[in-house]
């Protein structure tokens, strides 16, 4: 039991119970004298401001105040007593909750002591160990000409021009057909079911399933009836899952004309005089990307190896917070591509369930890295923070002063940046002190 003397009297922290390694329950008891004094104080405050018909303000008799304002009194007294006692106990016991506290209290009566309990989660106490000499594998960089050729192909496709096919031949897959069409549901034209001079790439699967395949083989000037069925999940309910027919006229066939892969082609993409120079640059960019990916894989492996050496429970509140962060990051990523959860056929609830294992692992990693940082006294210097902010400013084409001011005005963002920088330093420390073996390829993830 721990007694605390406050300006207003005495209270007692009766018990600190460890329900689990990450959950604590604090029990408090406040003496009857302190309770009575707080009740009288609160009733006095209410009486000074109460407005009841038939009485002047501040002159309402005490029994009337108690009759009409007992609920408010109890609410205010509870708040006052808890605010006076709970935070002080946390400071004294050096306890930091990571979840929203759950309060339970007994009855509040004059002349009787008042008891309440508060339950919350805390970060686990971790005795970090065996973090020196981690056994890690690092993928060796391997040049890949297929990737380089594929990127050149993408550049070439991007520079392609559509040309009208002059020869008399049927439309083929990958052709672009200029068509007119009109759709019918049960023999009646339906809204927004027709178009003129619509350019459709055959084989792109951008139209109703089965439509493009039936245009393949048509010749210019040909009219044809195309029968298809709308998907069951189609956005327009009156058409979803319904069989329809389209009257289709093929007016023109266009095909891609690819530019020659010569020096003139290379000059269109920057300070390159030859195709060899362009190819060399693409190879260089690919290698840089791969080296960054390899370093990221190694850092990920270091954290996973650290986690594998420590078995401990993590607070559910921290896991839920990390899941929320993962969901919001995915939401923003989808939004940048004009997508949302519905459009990709999922929901926030599904993603929350699927992301749980990842979130648990990330929370464990952060807690362990923090423990190593404390044990090894790894800190982030002001110059390192400034350097990172300069990098962020450069990447976003902003002035350093502008970005620095944003972080100065947002303590949460700055704390997050500091945590990321410290974690990066700890991971670098782990790798520097690890046994790293280069391999041609990492094992496939299952």
XYZ file of C-alpha atoms in Angstrom:
446
model
C 0.000 0.000 0.000
C 1.233 3.515 -0.793
C -0.063 6.657 0.875
C 0.002 10.058 -0.805
C -0.396 13.397 0.936
C -1.996 16.017 -1.309
C -2.970 19.640 -0.685
C -6.535 18.469 -0.158
C -5.894 15.444 2.001
C -4.857 11.808 1.966
C -5.527 9.041 -0.508
C -4.187 5.551 -0.806
C -3.057 3.493 -3.778
C -4.141 0.172 -2.333
C -2.758 -2.196 -4.930
C -0.925 -2.459 -8.266
C -1.917 -5.773 -9.842
C -0.149 -7.225 -12.866
C -3.011 -8.930 -14.670
C -0.621 -9.922 -17.478
C 2.823 -8.804 -18.655
C 1.097 -5.961 -20.522
C -1.947 -5.216 -18.364
C -2.117 -3.558 -14.950
C -4.917 -2.820 -12.516
C -4.572 0.009 -9.973
C -6.884 0.097 -6.941
C -7.473 3.335 -5.045
C -9.206 4.182 -1.770
C -9.993 7.761 -0.775
C -10.872 8.393 2.901
C -14.379 9.444 3.909
C -13.245 12.883 5.113
C -11.795 13.712 1.702
C -14.912 12.411 -0.072
C -17.281 14.459 2.110
C -15.197 17.589 1.658
C -15.235 17.219 -2.142
C -19.001 16.594 -2.211
C -19.650 19.766 -0.183
C -17.285 21.758 -2.400
C -19.005 20.632 -5.606
C -22.519 21.228 -4.200
C -21.365 24.718 -3.229
C -20.176 25.404 -6.783
C -23.498 24.142 -8.188
C -25.488 26.226 -5.695
C -23.715 29.457 -6.717
C -24.693 28.966 -10.363
C -27.991 27.060 -10.176
C -31.063 28.663 -11.738
C -34.325 27.144 -10.468
C -37.712 28.820 -10.937
C -38.873 30.440 -7.734
C -35.415 31.039 -6.310
C -32.856 33.755 -6.891
C -29.575 32.667 -8.411
C -27.238 31.499 -5.667
C -30.032 31.267 -3.118
C -31.419 27.801 -3.895
C -31.620 25.800 -0.630
C -29.185 22.893 -0.227
C -31.916 20.175 -0.116
C -33.310 21.418 -3.447
C -29.814 21.437 -4.987
C -29.238 17.880 -3.829
C -32.601 16.775 -5.206
C -32.077 18.136 -8.721
C -28.306 18.026 -9.127
C -27.183 14.789 -7.499
C -26.139 13.269 -10.834
C -24.048 16.308 -11.746
C -22.487 16.328 -8.287
C -21.493 12.686 -8.584
C -20.036 13.208 -12.054
C -17.998 16.247 -10.987
C -16.768 14.681 -7.754
C -15.702 11.492 -9.517
C -13.814 13.519 -12.125
C -12.120 15.667 -9.492
C -11.078 12.756 -7.263
C -9.765 10.663 -10.173
C -7.893 13.583 -11.752
C -6.249 14.308 -8.415
C -5.189 10.744 -7.636
C -4.727 8.651 -10.798
C -2.119 10.773 -12.675
C -0.080 11.232 -9.486
C 0.071 7.480 -8.918
C 1.269 6.915 -12.505
C 4.092 9.397 -12.011
C 5.074 7.960 -8.636
C 5.086 4.377 -9.905
C 6.664 5.314 -13.260
C 3.872 3.609 -15.186
C 3.023 4.646 -18.755
C -0.330 3.378 -20.103
C -0.548 2.633 -23.834
C -4.308 2.074 -23.933
C -7.404 3.988 -22.926
C -7.923 3.316 -19.198
C -11.009 1.419 -18.050
C -12.426 2.885 -14.817
C -14.705 1.080 -12.351
C -15.908 2.726 -9.146
C -17.986 2.024 -6.097
C -20.764 4.183 -4.664
C -20.054 7.796 -3.777
C -21.593 8.733 -0.415
C -21.011 11.299 2.312
C -19.208 9.889 5.317
C -17.929 6.833 3.436
C -14.612 6.139 1.784
C -14.599 5.918 -2.012
C -12.864 3.149 -3.958
C -12.172 2.837 -7.644
C -10.003 0.771 -9.966
C -8.417 1.553 -13.297
C -7.201 -1.064 -15.766
C -4.970 -0.384 -18.748
C -2.254 -1.838 -20.942
C 1.422 -0.956 -20.727
C 4.407 -1.743 -22.907
C 6.078 -4.999 -21.822
C 9.332 -4.956 -19.914
C 11.829 -6.567 -22.285
C 15.176 -8.009 -21.253
C 16.718 -7.757 -24.713
C 19.365 -10.408 -25.419
C 21.404 -12.150 -28.126
C 21.255 -9.203 -30.508
C 24.958 -9.276 -31.325
C 26.121 -11.760 -33.960
C 22.758 -12.284 -35.707
C 23.028 -14.781 -38.569
C 21.779 -12.981 -41.694
C 21.672 -13.713 -45.411
C 22.083 -10.954 -47.996
C 21.014 -11.387 -51.597
C 23.792 -10.830 -54.094
C 22.971 -8.411 -56.915
C 22.494 -10.132 -60.266
C 22.230 -8.188 -63.554
C 19.031 -8.999 -65.447
C 18.952 -8.178 -69.140
C 15.302 -9.274 -69.389
C 14.286 -6.487 -67.007
C 16.321 -3.928 -68.967
C 14.816 -5.139 -72.271
C 11.348 -4.977 -70.706
C 11.823 -1.353 -69.680
C 13.038 -0.429 -73.156
C 9.949 -2.167 -74.519
C 7.740 -0.064 -72.224
C 9.438 3.119 -73.489
C 8.904 1.965 -77.054
C 5.235 1.169 -76.426
C 4.816 4.613 -74.898
C 6.152 6.236 -78.073
C 4.013 4.118 -80.395
C 1.546 5.827 -82.741
C -1.799 4.570 -83.913
C -2.002 4.217 -87.675
C -5.036 3.334 -89.786
C -4.728 -0.150 -91.247
C -5.060 0.354 -95.022
C -5.021 -3.320 -96.061
C -8.312 -5.165 -96.135
C -8.097 -7.603 -93.250
C -10.183 -8.656 -90.241
C -9.675 -6.962 -86.872
C -7.218 -8.870 -84.725
C -6.326 -9.012 -81.051
C -4.375 -5.887 -79.952
C -5.876 -3.856 -82.823
C -7.806 -0.672 -82.009
C -11.281 -0.785 -83.487
C -13.282 2.397 -84.149
C -16.869 1.275 -83.539
C -20.439 2.504 -83.216
C -22.640 0.460 -80.903
C -26.124 0.467 -79.424
C -27.253 -1.830 -76.617
C -30.646 -3.498 -76.101
C -32.144 -5.082 -72.989
C -35.127 -7.308 -73.800
C -35.236 -5.604 -77.202
C -35.386 -2.079 -75.727
C -32.431 0.374 -75.939
C -31.039 1.050 -72.454
C -29.656 4.300 -71.084
C -25.975 5.058 -71.751
C -25.771 1.924 -73.873
C -24.632 3.518 -77.118
C -21.637 5.370 -78.528
C -20.298 6.711 -81.811
C -16.645 6.522 -82.898
C -15.668 4.583 -79.781
C -12.017 3.469 -79.877
C -11.639 0.046 -78.273
C -8.430 -1.959 -77.944
C -9.338 -5.559 -78.672
C -8.026 -7.876 -75.993
C -7.689 -5.131 -73.374
C -10.617 -6.552 -71.331
C -11.847 -3.008 -70.723
C -15.329 -3.753 -72.021
C -18.064 -6.177 -70.955
C -16.651 -9.750 -70.856
C -17.110 -11.431 -74.242
C -17.663 -8.222 -76.210
C -14.128 -7.672 -77.537
C -13.729 -11.300 -78.571
C -16.756 -10.988 -80.870
C -15.398 -7.840 -82.528
C -12.196 -9.723 -83.399
C -12.643 -11.039 -86.943
C -14.953 -8.251 -88.119
C -13.973 -6.251 -91.215
C -14.359 -2.516 -91.803
C -17.968 -1.642 -92.684
C -19.377 -4.815 -91.173
C -22.399 -4.691 -88.866
C -22.861 -7.415 -86.290
C -25.081 -8.336 -83.366
C -23.006 -9.065 -80.244
C -24.609 -10.946 -77.345
C -23.089 -10.618 -73.846
C -24.132 -10.803 -70.188
C -23.326 -8.030 -67.722
C -21.346 -9.147 -64.646
C -23.442 -9.855 -61.551
C -21.532 -7.154 -59.636
C -22.030 -4.505 -62.347
C -22.574 -0.988 -60.953
C -25.989 -0.423 -62.592
C -28.457 -2.712 -60.741
C -30.936 -2.841 -63.651
C -28.200 -4.326 -65.865
C -26.279 -6.482 -63.381
C -26.334 -10.110 -64.439
C -28.646 -9.386 -67.412
C -28.144 -10.709 -70.984
C -28.088 -7.911 -73.584
C -27.346 -7.482 -77.277
C -25.380 -4.778 -79.046
C -25.607 -3.656 -82.640
C -21.965 -3.043 -83.538
C -20.489 -1.404 -86.645
C -16.735 -1.558 -87.241
C -15.769 1.705 -88.961
C -11.970 1.601 -88.859
C -9.056 -0.527 -87.716
C -5.956 1.042 -86.228
C -2.745 -0.630 -85.155
C 0.245 0.480 -83.130
C 3.284 1.500 -85.105
C 6.382 1.099 -82.950
C 9.397 3.385 -83.460
C 12.710 1.883 -84.466
C 15.140 1.223 -81.616
C 17.881 3.457 -82.989
C 19.919 6.426 -81.802
C 17.112 8.849 -82.714
C 14.854 6.920 -80.337
C 17.426 7.218 -77.521
C 17.764 10.996 -77.951
C 14.086 11.457 -77.042
C 14.738 10.397 -73.433
C 17.501 12.737 -72.322
C 21.205 13.408 -72.840
C 21.811 10.203 -74.754
C 23.417 10.062 -78.199
C 23.135 6.317 -78.746
C 20.967 3.366 -77.816
C 23.944 1.918 -75.958
C 24.005 4.965 -73.689
C 20.278 4.729 -72.999
C 20.559 0.994 -72.312
C 23.500 1.593 -69.954
C 21.486 4.204 -68.026
C 18.495 1.888 -67.689
C 20.847 -0.854 -66.423
C 22.346 1.583 -63.916
C 18.928 2.635 -62.607
C 17.857 -0.993 -62.300
C 21.005 -1.851 -60.332
C 20.470 1.107 -57.980
C 16.871 0.048 -57.364
C 17.941 -3.543 -56.736
C 20.692 -2.515 -54.326
C 18.166 -0.461 -52.362
C 15.802 -3.445 -52.331
C 18.625 -5.732 -51.163
C 19.470 -3.366 -48.302
C 15.791 -3.175 -47.354
C 15.576 -6.998 -47.345
C 18.645 -7.198 -45.102
C 17.221 -4.693 -42.634
C 13.926 -6.585 -42.580
C 15.841 -9.826 -41.955
C 17.743 -8.242 -39.050
C 14.516 -7.211 -37.309
C 12.926 -10.625 -37.926
C 16.008 -12.379 -36.526
C 15.795 -10.179 -33.424
C 12.094 -10.944 -32.991
C 12.781 -14.689 -33.326
C 15.013 -14.557 -30.251
C 12.378 -12.952 -28.011
C 9.003 -14.323 -26.995
C 6.726 -11.776 -25.333
C 3.167 -10.489 -25.317
C 2.327 -7.183 -26.963
C -0.454 -4.792 -25.896
C -3.592 -5.107 -27.986
C -3.919 -1.309 -28.067
C -0.536 -0.989 -29.805
C -1.474 -3.694 -32.317
C -4.785 -1.979 -33.110
C -3.029 1.375 -33.529
C -0.549 -0.201 -35.951
C -3.371 -1.878 -37.889
C -5.104 1.498 -38.198
C -1.880 3.023 -39.504
C -1.499 0.242 -42.099
C -5.123 0.677 -43.205
C -4.800 4.457 -43.536
C -1.589 4.140 -45.543
C -3.318 1.683 -47.892
C -6.353 3.973 -48.152
C -4.148 6.939 -49.150
C -2.255 4.777 -51.645
C -5.508 3.653 -53.272
C -6.883 7.200 -53.283
C -3.801 8.395 -55.200
C -4.822 5.908 -57.930
C -8.531 6.817 -57.801
C -9.359 3.554 -56.055
C -10.928 2.584 -52.742
C -11.599 -0.590 -50.759
C -14.883 -1.279 -52.551
C -13.277 -1.005 -55.979
C -10.641 -3.605 -55.140
C -13.239 -5.925 -53.637
C -12.378 -5.702 -49.944
C -13.310 -3.832 -46.760
C -11.606 -2.208 -43.799
C -12.722 -5.102 -41.568
C -11.169 -7.663 -43.919
C -7.890 -5.742 -44.140
C -7.801 -5.335 -40.345
C -8.104 -9.100 -39.939
C -5.534 -9.857 -42.639
C -3.052 -7.293 -41.296
C -3.008 -8.499 -37.705
C 0.091 -10.729 -37.954
C 2.009 -7.982 -39.758
C 0.956 -5.414 -37.137
C 1.997 -7.700 -34.250
C 5.397 -8.238 -35.875
C 5.887 -4.506 -36.455
C 4.983 -3.669 -32.842
C 7.368 -6.347 -31.550
C 10.102 -5.008 -33.823
C 9.639 -1.428 -32.615
C 9.657 -2.462 -28.949
C 12.805 -4.568 -29.383
C 14.636 -1.874 -31.344
C 13.787 0.631 -28.608
C 15.114 -1.793 -25.987
C 18.393 -2.232 -27.886
C 18.668 1.539 -28.314
C 18.276 2.039 -24.549
C 20.760 -0.694 -23.700
C 23.369 0.556 -26.182
C 22.611 4.253 -25.543
C 21.919 4.824 -29.238
C 20.626 8.350 -29.731
C 19.741 10.607 -32.649
C 21.753 13.815 -32.860
C 20.226 17.144 -33.859
C 22.450 17.212 -36.963
C 20.966 13.869 -38.074
C 17.432 15.214 -37.696
C 18.340 18.307 -39.686
C 19.940 16.175 -42.397
C 16.821 14.012 -42.713
C 14.571 17.060 -42.927
C 16.820 18.460 -45.673
C 16.444 15.166 -47.562
C 12.656 15.303 -47.177
C 12.605 18.908 -48.395
C 14.751 18.053 -51.422
C 12.558 15.053 -52.345
C 9.407 17.190 -52.178
C 10.987 20.228 -53.912
C 10.336 22.411 -50.851
C 12.538 24.831 -48.922
C 14.290 23.376 -45.883
C 12.933 26.200 -43.692
C 9.360 25.418 -44.750
C 9.601 21.689 -43.962
C 11.515 22.367 -40.745
C 8.758 24.746 -39.595
C 6.121 22.064 -40.269
C 7.939 19.600 -38.004
C 8.502 22.276 -35.348
C 4.747 22.980 -35.309
C 3.801 19.268 -35.160
C 5.393 17.513 -32.152
C 3.806 14.166 -33.097
C 5.348 14.252 -36.580
C 8.743 15.174 -35.143
C 8.556 12.398 -32.539
C 7.660 9.932 -35.298
C 10.640 11.121 -37.358
C 12.949 10.762 -34.344
C 11.672 7.235 -33.709
C 12.235 6.254 -37.349
C 15.762 7.666 -37.313
C 16.593 5.886 -34.061
C 15.206 2.595 -35.370
C 17.299 2.980 -38.527
C 20.422 3.549 -36.408
C 19.686 0.479 -34.288
C 19.148 -1.685 -37.375
C 22.438 -0.446 -38.834
C 24.075 -1.322 -35.507
C 22.593 -4.837 -35.599
C 23.830 -5.414 -39.167
C 27.307 -4.056 -38.372
C 27.530 -6.588 -35.543
C 25.899 -9.468 -37.455
C 27.358 -12.371 -39.396
C 26.192 -11.653 -42.951
C 26.430 -14.272 -45.696
C 25.860 -13.359 -49.344
C 23.592 -15.713 -51.304
C 22.419 -15.798 -54.905
C 18.751 -15.731 -53.923
C 16.760 -15.530 -50.710
C 14.299 -18.354 -49.853
C 10.839 -17.744 -51.264
C 8.239 -16.428 -48.829
C 5.241 -18.642 -48.186
